[in-house]
């Protein structure tokens, strides 16, 4: 049984440990806080832990806390790429620090969560694709749950030494070593003792980080599959690139203080792109979130950050990574679907979904409804056992049987069904709401995933039959002809903090992605599993960004992001009803991304002006950037978010009958030196869009041209209107989505 399932089975023990830790913190009245102090000092004074300990001495009341070691309160000292620290503080100490000179913001260190043989071919990116001239010099920083270095996906056969720019380390031990593929690895674990299941090294224990790293830059591995399903060649998007690992996620999620330290190190270590398939609650302030702060300093140092949009869909405003300097990636399906047949003893067959890699060989087993097997010895009842939630089922009643589980209150079907595994069931039938939009992960016992109507029919069969039986067949892989579309779980826009910046930016494959994972229990060799989520979509986009950088190492993070957005393939609102709020500009297009023709570029001052327009003071931003010349410019006083030189156009309105928006943009020629682009518009009836000028002529590479887009209404009652602007010179098509919507 995979280690990740064994860890889930010990859920009660972990809960008790967390309760004990929580009570301990409550007794001490201290919590982990991040104290952000902006950019590194420019006066040459080194940022050391001693500096931060001295700050703690100034705020901790020694008359009350005379037995406290100030050094023990310090959790992290940030100083390689920006300035700050994390510490265990009381509310009173937080108030003192907030009033000190040099402190930009202080906020609790919250928990973040985790948010192939076919996917790259589906994107039109075959193994024979042209390799970028500098791909072997690219370093991908993966902030996640670590890595399993012995996997074939990370062999360094044929690799030369790390690039000369590399400044990182391998924080390994006798059980973990780096190589010329995995050139660096660190781990962070600041606020609690290690627990069962934790591996005290950069080694991955649950597979999430290994899976993501191999999707970005894994080697070509032939005959990869999960127990025969998905058989083919597993590979990353940039297999010749190097990997640097920053382990911040453990079995109880990912702590923000650790995440910020990982950004601090990754930037200073010399990575080229950062991939972070993690996220948390939607923040309400740009300077009170570790991801936002860390990624801002990354772009300031020329490093693009690729982020998962989140798995909280399909509700609106659930996208969790949404700042304009990040690449926010939604998930789409690929043309891979699994049909798993459930056959009842009366001969009736139901076709469920979810990859089932186990074969019962047609043998029928007794079938029981979870609601009929409550674990009464633990105080359980039918209300919980019907969902097959943890520890809810009586083992003697479900052992060796197939268990029917209702859809529970949590979105996680795996959590709903774990009680069946604990009870040693031979199989489980899970229930979902919208099967066409869901893509559940593989289960560690024979399983299938049915809808409400099928669940009801199976329940009737159980109640009307003396000895109900069933069998679950091994899955069959079929072609999903509707792909790509955005699945149910992928977080949606609009942008929760700035209504006129489109998020997510684009979409990438995120369902049934086969990639490397640690060995399963009893197996000495690392394997390959299917995983689903925006966590899987994010590394696809990371790889394409790295691919573009290997052709254009001088391009800024904004230029690379612009290339990805404007070359994306349009998607259909018919299969993804929330349109651009589901898929952004569309499906990422790796083969075209290095050749966008025109780019919408931005620099740090543009982002500073954006923050100024959001109400942040110039003095505060001087501290953030460490540059007095990058305070709020005269331009920022009148600039609105819609005038940020973004490669998409978004207008939020209050009245669908009155639409009046004006966008100012500038493009840079990176296509043909002598070229003429003509504006081509696609808009729904009623929406009038004008581009001035409608023709852009260039005589050299690097030349810039500005234009204005005016949008007037009304729009239809759907409250969202989708349009697009394409600059076309006959060779390059530079497409930007235009979205007008009523505020939600």
XYZ file of C-alpha atoms in Angstrom:
744
model
C 0.000 0.000 0.000
C 1.424 3.469 -0.885
C 2.975 5.420 1.966
C 0.563 8.309 1.456
C -2.350 5.971 2.249
C -0.646 4.535 5.303
C -0.253 8.096 6.518
C -3.936 8.767 5.909
C -4.815 5.629 7.858
C -2.992 7.054 10.875
C -5.228 10.127 10.744
C -6.455 9.755 14.326
C -2.940 9.655 15.707
C -1.977 12.730 13.703
C -5.073 14.575 14.889
C -4.143 13.826 18.497
C -0.618 15.131 17.877
C -1.986 18.305 16.297
C -4.411 18.799 19.210
C -1.542 18.383 21.660
C 0.624 20.847 19.708
C -2.247 23.330 19.514
C -2.847 23.105 23.254
C 0.869 23.643 23.868
C 0.900 26.776 21.748
C -2.236 28.020 23.480
C -0.576 27.584 26.890
C 2.423 29.530 25.715
C 0.196 32.149 24.017
C 2.731 32.364 21.210
C 2.147 31.876 17.529
C 4.376 31.904 14.478
C 4.484 35.293 12.742
C 6.337 36.585 9.698
C 7.958 40.000 10.071
C 8.608 41.419 6.611
C 11.143 44.264 6.415
C 11.405 44.852 2.666
C 14.464 44.513 0.457
C 17.989 43.785 1.673
C 19.747 46.778 3.272
C 21.802 48.748 0.747
C 24.369 49.973 3.267
C 26.344 46.751 3.129
C 25.321 45.655 6.637
C 24.861 41.863 6.516
C 21.533 40.460 7.605
C 22.280 37.868 10.284
C 20.185 35.955 12.819
C 21.890 37.996 15.557
C 20.315 41.152 14.136
C 16.859 39.630 14.427
C 17.516 38.210 17.887
C 18.422 41.733 19.019
C 15.103 42.985 17.646
C 13.336 40.284 19.656
C 15.185 41.361 22.792
C 13.738 44.838 22.305
C 10.126 43.644 22.135
C 10.029 40.703 24.561
C 9.229 41.818 28.112
C 12.000 40.223 30.155
C 10.216 41.013 33.424
C 7.442 38.652 32.395
C 9.444 36.259 30.235
C 12.751 36.098 32.086
C 13.152 32.391 31.377
C 12.766 32.672 27.597
C 15.672 32.243 25.200
C 15.331 34.887 22.518
C 17.296 32.699 20.127
C 14.700 29.932 20.569
C 11.906 32.304 19.514
C 13.544 32.969 16.126
C 12.293 30.494 13.522
C 13.792 31.850 10.297
C 16.087 34.695 9.384
C 15.503 36.040 5.857
C 18.422 37.946 4.378
C 19.768 36.370 1.203
C 17.251 37.962 -1.201
C 15.130 40.233 1.008
C 14.886 41.184 4.684
C 12.766 39.833 7.515
C 12.346 36.999 9.965
C 9.811 34.579 11.424
C 9.398 34.179 15.169
C 7.101 32.879 17.906
C 5.384 35.989 19.262
C 2.577 37.084 21.546
C -0.093 39.560 20.453
C 1.534 42.268 22.582
C 4.917 41.695 20.941
C 3.290 41.798 17.503
C 1.855 45.227 18.306
C 5.283 46.487 19.414
C 6.955 45.209 16.240
C 4.264 46.684 14.001
C 5.146 50.132 15.268
C 8.903 49.804 14.755
C 10.755 51.598 11.968
C 11.756 49.288 9.182
C 8.846 46.847 9.565
C 6.740 46.744 6.391
C 4.208 44.165 7.576
C 3.694 41.463 10.167
C 1.235 38.607 9.781
C 0.560 35.081 11.088
C 2.375 32.217 9.375
C -0.634 30.388 7.932
C -0.772 26.893 6.510
C -0.703 26.401 2.756
C -1.968 23.277 0.965
C -1.055 21.265 -2.132
C -3.015 22.525 -4.735
C 3.489 12.354 -18.338
C 2.854 9.730 -21.084
C 0.162 11.771 -22.758
C -0.182 15.390 -21.658
C 2.776 16.780 -23.635
C 1.668 14.984 -26.797
C -1.845 16.311 -26.224
C -0.364 19.818 -26.222
C 1.327 19.180 -29.569
C 4.760 19.025 -27.929
C 6.324 15.717 -29.071
C 9.607 14.169 -27.961
C 11.167 15.336 -31.220
C 10.509 19.019 -30.492
C 13.396 21.431 -31.031
C 15.467 21.758 -27.860
C 16.298 25.292 -26.767
C 19.992 26.131 -27.155
C 20.318 26.885 -23.425
C 17.980 24.269 -21.962
C 20.914 22.536 -20.242
C 21.686 25.809 -18.449
C 18.171 26.219 -17.036
C 17.599 25.614 -13.315
C 14.029 24.955 -12.148
C 13.322 25.710 -8.486
C 10.521 23.473 -7.185
C 8.961 24.587 -3.884
C 6.958 21.595 -2.730
C 7.180 18.396 -0.628
C 10.659 17.309 -1.696
C 11.801 14.729 -4.234
C 12.688 11.033 -4.563
C 16.154 11.281 -6.133
C 16.518 7.593 -7.093
C 13.645 7.751 -9.590
C 14.673 7.117 -13.193
C 13.148 10.501 -13.991
C 16.052 12.163 -12.157
C 19.032 10.150 -13.366
C 21.968 12.384 -14.291
C 23.317 10.124 -17.029
C 24.466 12.429 -19.831
C 24.339 15.569 -17.687
C 27.290 17.857 -17.180
C 28.079 19.738 -13.949
C 25.731 22.431 -12.595
C 25.767 25.795 -14.390
C 28.392 28.227 -13.098
C 25.690 30.596 -11.851
C 24.512 28.010 -9.294
C 25.111 29.043 -5.671
C 22.966 26.511 -3.836
C 23.708 23.511 -1.651
C 22.584 19.918 -1.209
C 21.218 19.712 2.324
C 21.266 15.939 2.314
C 22.471 13.224 4.610
C 23.579 9.618 4.291
C 20.160 8.751 2.857
C 19.883 11.619 0.369
C 22.339 12.777 -2.258
C 22.105 15.170 -5.181
C 23.555 14.643 -8.658
C 24.016 16.622 -11.875
C 20.244 16.496 -12.498
C 19.086 17.390 -8.975
C 21.798 19.934 -8.281
C 20.458 21.314 -5.010
C 18.045 20.426 -2.231
C 16.986 22.069 1.020
C 14.274 21.418 3.595
C 12.502 23.677 6.094
C 10.687 22.619 9.240
C 10.475 25.383 11.783
C 7.570 25.286 14.183
C 6.979 21.769 15.517
C 8.844 18.528 16.239
C 9.092 15.910 13.526
C 6.305 13.320 13.497
C 5.774 9.819 12.183
C 5.807 9.968 8.392
C 8.138 12.987 8.244
C 11.470 12.372 6.538
C 14.171 14.657 7.944
C 15.729 15.501 4.597
C 14.635 16.862 1.204
C 13.336 13.368 0.433
C 9.652 13.254 -0.525
C 7.282 11.191 1.597
C 3.933 11.704 -0.132
C 4.849 12.011 -3.808
C 3.451 15.471 -4.578
C 6.818 17.180 -5.051
C 8.318 14.248 -6.966
C 5.330 14.203 -9.312
C 5.527 17.950 -9.977
C 9.322 17.962 -10.467
C 9.198 15.114 -12.986
C 6.374 16.844 -14.891
C 8.545 19.945 -15.252
C 11.913 18.424 -16.050
C 11.862 14.648 -15.680
C 13.960 12.514 -18.024
C 12.420 10.355 -20.738
C 11.418 7.057 -19.092
C 10.018 4.392 -21.402
C 7.314 1.871 -20.455
C 6.099 3.947 -17.518
C 2.613 3.192 -16.183
C 0.558 2.795 -13.044
C 0.064 -0.979 -12.869
C -0.308 -1.112 -16.647
C -2.583 1.919 -17.056
C -1.296 4.819 -19.168
C 1.611 2.806 -20.566
C 4.036 4.983 -22.505
C 7.044 7.278 -22.143
C 6.943 9.562 -19.109
C 8.812 12.844 -19.543
C 9.012 16.416 -18.377
C 8.626 19.444 -20.600
C 12.304 20.414 -20.358
C 14.082 17.097 -19.661
C 17.547 18.589 -20.140
C 17.065 21.201 -17.391
C 18.442 20.977 -13.857
C 16.260 20.811 -10.738
C 16.680 22.517 -7.348
C 14.362 21.291 -4.592
C 12.956 23.290 -1.663
C 10.925 21.093 0.666
C 8.377 23.137 2.628
C 5.402 20.758 2.678
C 4.900 17.977 5.190
C 1.943 15.786 6.017
C 0.187 18.661 7.815
C 0.540 21.067 4.893
C 3.050 23.844 4.228
C 3.908 26.638 6.642
C 4.171 30.162 5.250
C 7.317 30.949 7.233
C 9.026 28.001 5.551
C 7.672 29.011 2.142
C 9.109 32.510 2.457
C 12.486 31.111 3.509
C 12.441 28.869 0.435
C 11.883 31.904 -1.804
C 14.735 33.705 -0.025
C 17.085 30.812 -0.760
C 15.883 29.965 -4.267
C 16.386 33.532 -5.482
C 19.892 33.721 -4.037
C 20.790 30.199 -5.213
C 20.361 31.225 -8.857
C 17.255 29.421 -10.116
C 15.737 30.618 -13.403
C 12.068 29.715 -12.841
C 10.168 28.913 -9.644
C 7.337 26.376 -9.638
C 5.004 26.362 -6.618
C 1.977 24.061 -6.733
C 0.769 25.198 -3.329
C -1.671 27.794 -2.089
C -3.947 28.724 0.784
C -6.626 31.164 1.778
C -7.261 34.173 -0.425
C -5.189 36.997 1.150
C -6.652 40.463 1.561
C -3.392 42.399 1.405
C -0.468 42.239 -1.015
C 2.095 42.614 1.781
C 0.633 40.037 4.172
C 1.225 36.843 2.217
C 4.436 34.828 1.859
C 3.769 33.809 -1.747
C 3.113 37.377 -2.855
C 6.150 38.798 -1.063
C 8.454 35.991 -2.185
C 7.361 36.081 -5.804
C 7.666 39.886 -5.942
C 11.320 39.646 -4.942
C 11.718 36.828 -7.464
C 10.531 38.955 -10.405
C 12.652 41.814 -9.073
C 15.571 39.419 -9.631
C 14.380 38.303 -13.065
C 12.709 35.051 -11.970
C 9.192 34.142 -13.130
C 7.005 32.278 -10.620
C 4.494 29.755 -11.922
C 1.649 29.120 -9.454
C -1.316 26.756 -9.245
C -4.641 28.624 -9.460
C -6.166 26.442 -6.713
C -8.588 23.537 -6.336
C -11.578 25.387 -4.874
C -13.752 25.520 -8.004
C -16.237 25.934 -9.416
C -17.178 28.845 -7.156
C -16.293 32.318 -8.359
C -13.409 34.320 -6.861
C -11.651 31.213 -5.575
C -8.371 31.648 -7.491
C -5.691 31.897 -4.796
C -2.637 33.053 -6.768
C -3.632 36.232 -8.577
C -1.018 38.996 -8.362
C -0.042 40.465 -11.746
C 3.617 39.439 -11.523
C 2.820 35.708 -11.137
C 1.666 33.197 -13.728
C -1.587 31.695 -12.425
C -2.401 28.307 -13.960
C -5.813 26.622 -14.157
C -6.305 22.942 -14.967
C -7.801 21.358 -18.056
C -8.602 17.812 -18.996
C -6.609 15.917 -21.606
C -7.947 13.353 -24.035
C -7.546 10.626 -21.420
C -10.507 9.268 -19.503
C -10.998 6.076 -17.532
C -14.122 3.934 -17.483
C -14.383 1.553 -14.548
C -17.242 -0.924 -14.750
C -19.151 -2.032 -11.677
C -21.188 -5.204 -12.157
C -23.903 -6.188 -9.683
C -24.968 -9.723 -8.895
C -28.151 -9.222 -10.917
C -26.073 -8.604 -14.030
C -26.604 -4.813 -14.088
C -23.453 -2.896 -15.138
C -22.653 0.717 -14.275
C -19.808 2.654 -15.872
C -18.046 4.824 -13.309
C -14.896 6.873 -13.539
C -11.532 6.965 -11.715
C -8.480 4.922 -12.655
C -8.755 1.473 -11.043
C -5.491 -0.420 -11.421
C -6.644 -3.542 -9.545
C -8.209 -6.614 -11.122
C -10.722 -8.679 -9.166
C -10.780 -11.014 -12.194
C -14.571 -11.044 -12.281
C -14.941 -12.508 -8.793
C -18.067 -11.304 -6.993
C -17.926 -10.153 -3.364
C -20.612 -9.265 -0.848
C -21.858 -5.687 -1.202
C -22.766 -3.480 1.780
C -23.953 0.102 2.224
C -21.715 2.183 4.474
C -24.737 3.506 6.340
C -25.534 -0.048 7.457
C -22.122 -0.579 9.077
C -21.543 2.212 11.644
C -18.632 1.822 14.033
C -20.723 1.856 17.216
C -17.781 0.898 19.418
C -16.267 4.308 18.613
C -19.568 6.120 19.023
C -20.218 6.168 15.290
C -23.602 6.400 13.639
C -25.201 6.055 10.227
C -24.822 9.777 9.549
C -21.043 9.433 9.308
C -20.689 5.825 8.186
C -22.773 6.432 5.045
C -19.877 8.605 3.812
C -17.255 5.975 4.757
C -15.347 8.761 6.486
C -12.297 7.948 8.662
C -12.971 5.436 11.482
C -16.723 5.486 10.817
C -17.166 1.839 9.701
C -17.316 -1.355 11.774
C -14.421 -3.470 10.508
C -16.125 -6.819 11.083
C -19.040 -5.742 8.894
C -17.044 -4.395 5.911
C -13.953 -6.601 5.865
C -13.651 -8.413 2.528
C -16.728 -6.688 1.107
C -17.372 -3.938 -1.464
C -18.731 -0.826 0.288
C -21.127 1.737 -1.233
C -20.337 5.259 0.047
C -22.478 8.374 -0.296
C -21.022 11.744 -1.248
C -19.888 13.398 1.961
C -19.692 17.021 3.069
C -16.059 17.320 1.977
C -15.073 17.751 -1.681
C -12.358 15.146 -1.225
C -13.843 11.801 -2.286
C -10.720 10.048 -1.011
C -11.336 11.333 2.523
C -14.996 10.294 2.237
C -14.019 6.721 1.416
C -11.031 6.132 3.662
C -13.111 4.328 6.262
C -13.538 1.482 3.769
C -9.762 1.059 3.543
C -9.441 1.141 7.327
C -12.082 -1.567 7.543
C -10.142 -3.814 5.116
C -12.870 -3.663 2.469
C -12.053 -5.442 -0.789
C -13.459 -2.548 -2.840
C -15.288 0.771 -2.609
C -17.930 2.612 -4.659
C -17.582 6.384 -4.306
C -20.209 8.931 -5.295
C -19.795 12.286 -7.051
C -22.034 15.126 -8.127
C -20.868 15.942 -11.654
C -18.868 13.066 -13.037
C -18.338 14.753 -16.400
C -16.435 17.538 -14.646
C -14.544 15.512 -12.038
C -11.316 13.532 -12.297
C -10.722 11.575 -9.088
C -7.317 10.113 -8.297
C -6.584 6.400 -8.224
C -7.557 4.579 -5.021
C -5.424 2.034 -3.134
C -8.113 -0.679 -3.400
C -10.488 -1.588 -6.276
C -12.804 1.385 -6.748
C -15.152 3.193 -9.042
C -16.888 6.559 -8.900
C -20.612 6.812 -9.740
C -23.211 9.580 -9.873
C -26.205 10.141 -7.581
C -28.689 8.255 -9.748
C -26.420 5.228 -10.027
C -25.768 5.368 -6.281
C -29.526 5.296 -5.682
C -29.999 2.281 -7.965
C -27.171 0.378 -6.256
C -28.655 1.208 -2.856
C -32.044 -0.175 -3.944
C -30.367 -3.358 -5.143
C -28.682 -3.801 -1.750
C -31.970 -3.329 0.139
C -34.002 -5.575 -2.150
C -31.534 -8.474 -2.328
C -30.818 -11.128 0.299
C -27.097 -11.435 -0.435
C -26.134 -8.521 -2.687
C -22.834 -8.966 -4.532
C -20.712 -6.999 -6.968
C -17.380 -6.910 -8.726
C -15.260 -4.018 -9.975
C -13.355 -4.414 -13.232
C -9.963 -2.954 -14.028
C -10.256 0.395 -15.804
C -10.281 0.881 -19.537
C -8.644 3.997 -20.963
C -10.789 5.820 -23.513
C -10.463 8.998 -25.547
C -12.206 12.050 -24.072
C -13.466 13.726 -27.235
C -14.594 16.883 -25.389
C -11.110 17.709 -24.103
C -9.801 20.190 -23.295
C -12.242 21.654 -20.806
C -11.832 22.964 -17.271
C -12.804 20.376 -14.641
C -15.013 21.015 -11.665
C -12.239 21.486 -9.075
C -10.114 24.149 -10.806
C -10.446 27.525 -9.047
C -12.220 30.299 -10.899
C -11.939 34.044 -11.235
C -12.662 36.852 -11.264
C -9.624 38.189 -9.454
C -10.619 38.541 -5.765
C -8.305 41.528 -5.132
C -8.221 43.425 -8.400
C -11.271 43.098 -10.591
C -9.525 44.422 -13.724
C -6.653 41.908 -13.853
C -7.670 38.598 -15.443
C -6.876 35.487 -13.394
C -6.203 32.677 -13.967
C -3.829 33.622 -16.779
C -4.130 30.411 -18.778
C -4.781 26.698 -18.417
C -2.658 23.553 -18.730
C -3.252 19.794 -18.399
C -4.136 18.830 -14.851
C -6.126 15.588 -14.945
C -4.804 12.034 -14.902
C -1.203 13.145 -15.252
C 1.201 10.211 -15.026
C 4.510 11.162 -13.406
C 7.094 9.914 -10.929
C 6.306 9.124 -7.279
C 8.205 7.460 -4.411
C 8.104 3.661 -4.138
C 4.966 2.039 -2.783
C 5.153 0.055 0.425
C 7.265 -3.056 -0.071
C 8.610 -1.889 -3.428
C 12.223 -0.772 -3.595
C 11.854 1.032 -6.914
C 10.163 4.381 -7.471
C 7.073 4.227 -9.625
C 4.612 6.350 -11.587
C 1.108 7.385 -10.554
C -1.798 9.398 -11.893
C -2.520 12.628 -10.069
C -5.094 15.322 -10.713
C -5.270 18.995 -9.707
C -4.012 22.461 -10.565
C -0.850 21.239 -8.820
C -0.303 19.108 -11.930
C -1.195 21.951 -14.331
C 1.303 24.355 -12.764
C 4.477 22.354 -13.635
C 3.326 22.092 -17.258
C 3.279 25.891 -17.454
C 6.575 26.095 -15.550
C 8.197 23.845 -18.135
C 6.907 25.918 -21.045
C 8.170 29.108 -19.372
C 11.579 27.449 -18.989
C 11.423 26.330 -22.623
C 10.829 29.933 -23.721
C 13.674 31.164 -21.506
C 16.036 28.639 -23.083
C 15.508 30.459 -26.413
C 15.341 33.986 -24.944
C 17.477 34.147 -21.778
C 17.413 37.948 -21.844
C 13.619 38.213 -21.663
C 11.995 39.535 -18.494
C 9.519 37.420 -16.487
C 6.690 39.575 -17.889
C 7.882 38.990 -21.464
C 7.924 35.220 -20.951
C 4.467 35.311 -19.385
C 3.186 37.466 -22.246
C 4.470 34.923 -24.756
C 2.623 32.111 -22.972
C -0.627 34.068 -22.752
C -0.751 35.470 -26.286
C 0.082 32.134 -27.943
C -2.433 30.097 -25.898
C -5.083 28.171 -27.823
C -8.615 29.599 -27.422
C -11.018 27.389 -25.483
C -14.800 27.121 -25.575
C -17.260 28.495 -23.045
C -19.654 25.747 -24.170
C -17.590 23.114 -22.372
C -16.192 25.488 -19.719
C -19.163 27.761 -18.942
C -17.329 30.341 -16.852
C -15.198 31.146 -19.880
C -12.056 33.193 -19.215
C -12.642 33.014 -15.461
C -12.093 29.263 -15.840
C -9.302 29.094 -18.440
C -7.837 32.604 -18.791
C -6.391 33.109 -22.275
C -6.835 29.410 -23.076
C -4.770 26.223 -23.307
C -1.004 26.657 -23.149
C 0.741 26.070 -26.494
C 4.389 25.011 -25.940
C 5.541 24.804 -29.556
C 4.391 28.358 -30.360
C 5.312 30.013 -27.067
C 8.947 30.887 -28.000
C 7.686 32.734 -31.092
C 4.995 35.235 -29.974
C 5.763 37.995 -32.498
C 4.925 40.786 -30.041
C 5.185 40.933 -26.267
C 3.568 43.058 -23.564
C 6.507 43.815 -21.290
C 6.631 45.088 -17.704
C 9.388 45.977 -15.252
C 9.564 46.401 -11.485
C 8.586 50.078 -11.666
C 5.377 49.111 -13.492
C 4.464 46.805 -10.614
C 5.372 49.523 -8.106
C 3.045 51.913 -9.937
C 0.358 49.230 -9.842
C 0.757 48.926 -6.065
C 0.656 52.707 -5.781
C -2.658 52.678 -7.627
C -3.911 50.188 -5.030
C -3.251 52.634 -2.211
C 0.241 51.685 -1.016
C 2.469 54.617 -0.109
C 5.629 55.503 -1.946
C 7.722 55.396 1.229
C 6.515 51.882 2.050
C 7.288 50.690 -1.464
C 10.768 52.233 -1.342
C 11.409 49.927 1.584
C 9.972 46.936 -0.296
C 12.146 47.510 -3.365
C 15.173 48.887 -1.536
C 15.381 51.591 -4.186
C 14.406 55.210 -3.527
C 14.084 55.801 -7.255
C 11.288 53.247 -7.518
C 8.739 55.071 -5.382
C 5.367 56.055 -6.803
C 6.011 57.824 -10.091
C 3.958 60.654 -11.539
C 2.526 58.074 -13.912
C 1.118 56.018 -11.035
C -0.939 58.886 -9.653
C -3.366 58.709 -12.569
C -2.880 55.100 -13.654
C -5.517 52.462 -13.030
C -5.108 48.701 -13.006
C -6.645 48.440 -16.472
C -3.661 50.397 -17.812
C -1.073 47.947 -16.474
C 0.630 46.683 -19.634
C -0.931 43.239 -19.227
C -1.457 40.835 -22.167
C -5.171 40.536 -21.396
C -7.943 43.144 -21.109
C -10.477 42.953 -18.263
C -13.197 45.433 -17.385
C -15.451 45.098 -14.348
C -18.688 47.127 -14.527
C -21.710 47.674 -12.308
C -24.387 48.054 -14.979
C -24.537 45.729 -18.033
C -26.350 48.479 -19.925
C -23.440 50.886 -19.544
C -19.993 49.753 -20.661
C -17.235 52.296 -21.159
C -13.625 51.197 -20.790
C -10.327 52.504 -22.154
C -7.099 50.463 -22.110
C -3.605 51.743 -22.944
C -1.050 49.177 -24.056
C 2.461 48.998 -25.535
C 3.874 46.048 -27.463
C 7.495 45.212 -28.297
C 8.453 43.602 -31.585
C 10.250 40.256 -31.141
C 9.122 38.650 -34.427
C 10.278 39.953 -37.803
C 12.304 43.163 -38.007
C 10.145 44.558 -40.821
C 6.526 43.729 -40.139
C 3.048 45.209 -40.194
C 0.384 43.969 -37.787
C -3.328 44.451 -38.379
C -5.803 44.425 -35.484
C -8.509 41.774 -35.793
C -11.393 41.826 -33.333
C -13.906 39.188 -32.324
C -16.754 40.427 -30.127
C -20.329 39.433 -29.234
C -23.265 41.446 -30.546
C -23.826 44.702 -28.713
C -20.232 45.131 -27.610
C -18.353 47.728 -29.648
C -14.556 47.594 -29.564
C -12.206 50.016 -31.254
C -8.402 49.835 -31.578
C -6.425 52.981 -32.332
C -4.263 52.712 -34.318
C -5.514 49.523 -35.924
C -2.241 48.992 -37.820
C 1.206 48.742 -36.226
C 4.300 48.894 -38.461
C 7.770 47.941 -37.228
C 11.160 48.450 -38.829
C 13.386 46.761 -36.241
C 13.406 44.203 -33.456
C 12.891 45.660 -30.010
C 10.863 48.548 -31.390
C 7.840 49.537 -29.297
C 4.411 50.722 -30.418
C 1.490 51.913 -28.304
C -2.240 51.663 -28.923
C -5.567 52.263 -27.208
C -8.505 49.867 -26.939
C -11.947 51.359 -26.283
C -14.830 49.121 -25.220
C -18.469 50.235 -25.137
C -21.664 48.304 -24.427
C -24.164 47.101 -23.480
C -23.474 43.408 -22.832
C -25.906 40.505 -22.728
C -27.705 39.443 -19.549
C -25.213 36.632 -18.955
C -23.169 39.234 -17.033
C -19.983 38.291 -18.891
C -18.942 39.082 -22.451
C -15.939 37.398 -24.056
C -14.073 39.020 -26.926
C -10.530 39.038 -28.273
C -7.937 41.190 -30.016
C -5.496 39.544 -32.418
C -2.521 41.379 -33.908
C -1.755 39.530 -37.160
C 1.143 40.109 -39.568
C 0.587 36.961 -41.613
C 3.247 35.029 -39.695
C 2.515 35.726 -36.046
C -0.896 35.903 -34.370
C -0.772 37.722 -31.035
C -4.068 37.021 -29.270
C -5.338 38.705 -26.104
C -8.675 37.942 -24.414
C -11.031 40.839 -23.701
C -13.448 40.236 -20.819
C -16.263 42.534 -19.712
C -18.311 41.448 -16.722
C -20.700 42.686 -14.076
C -19.207 42.855 -10.596
C -19.881 39.814 -8.438
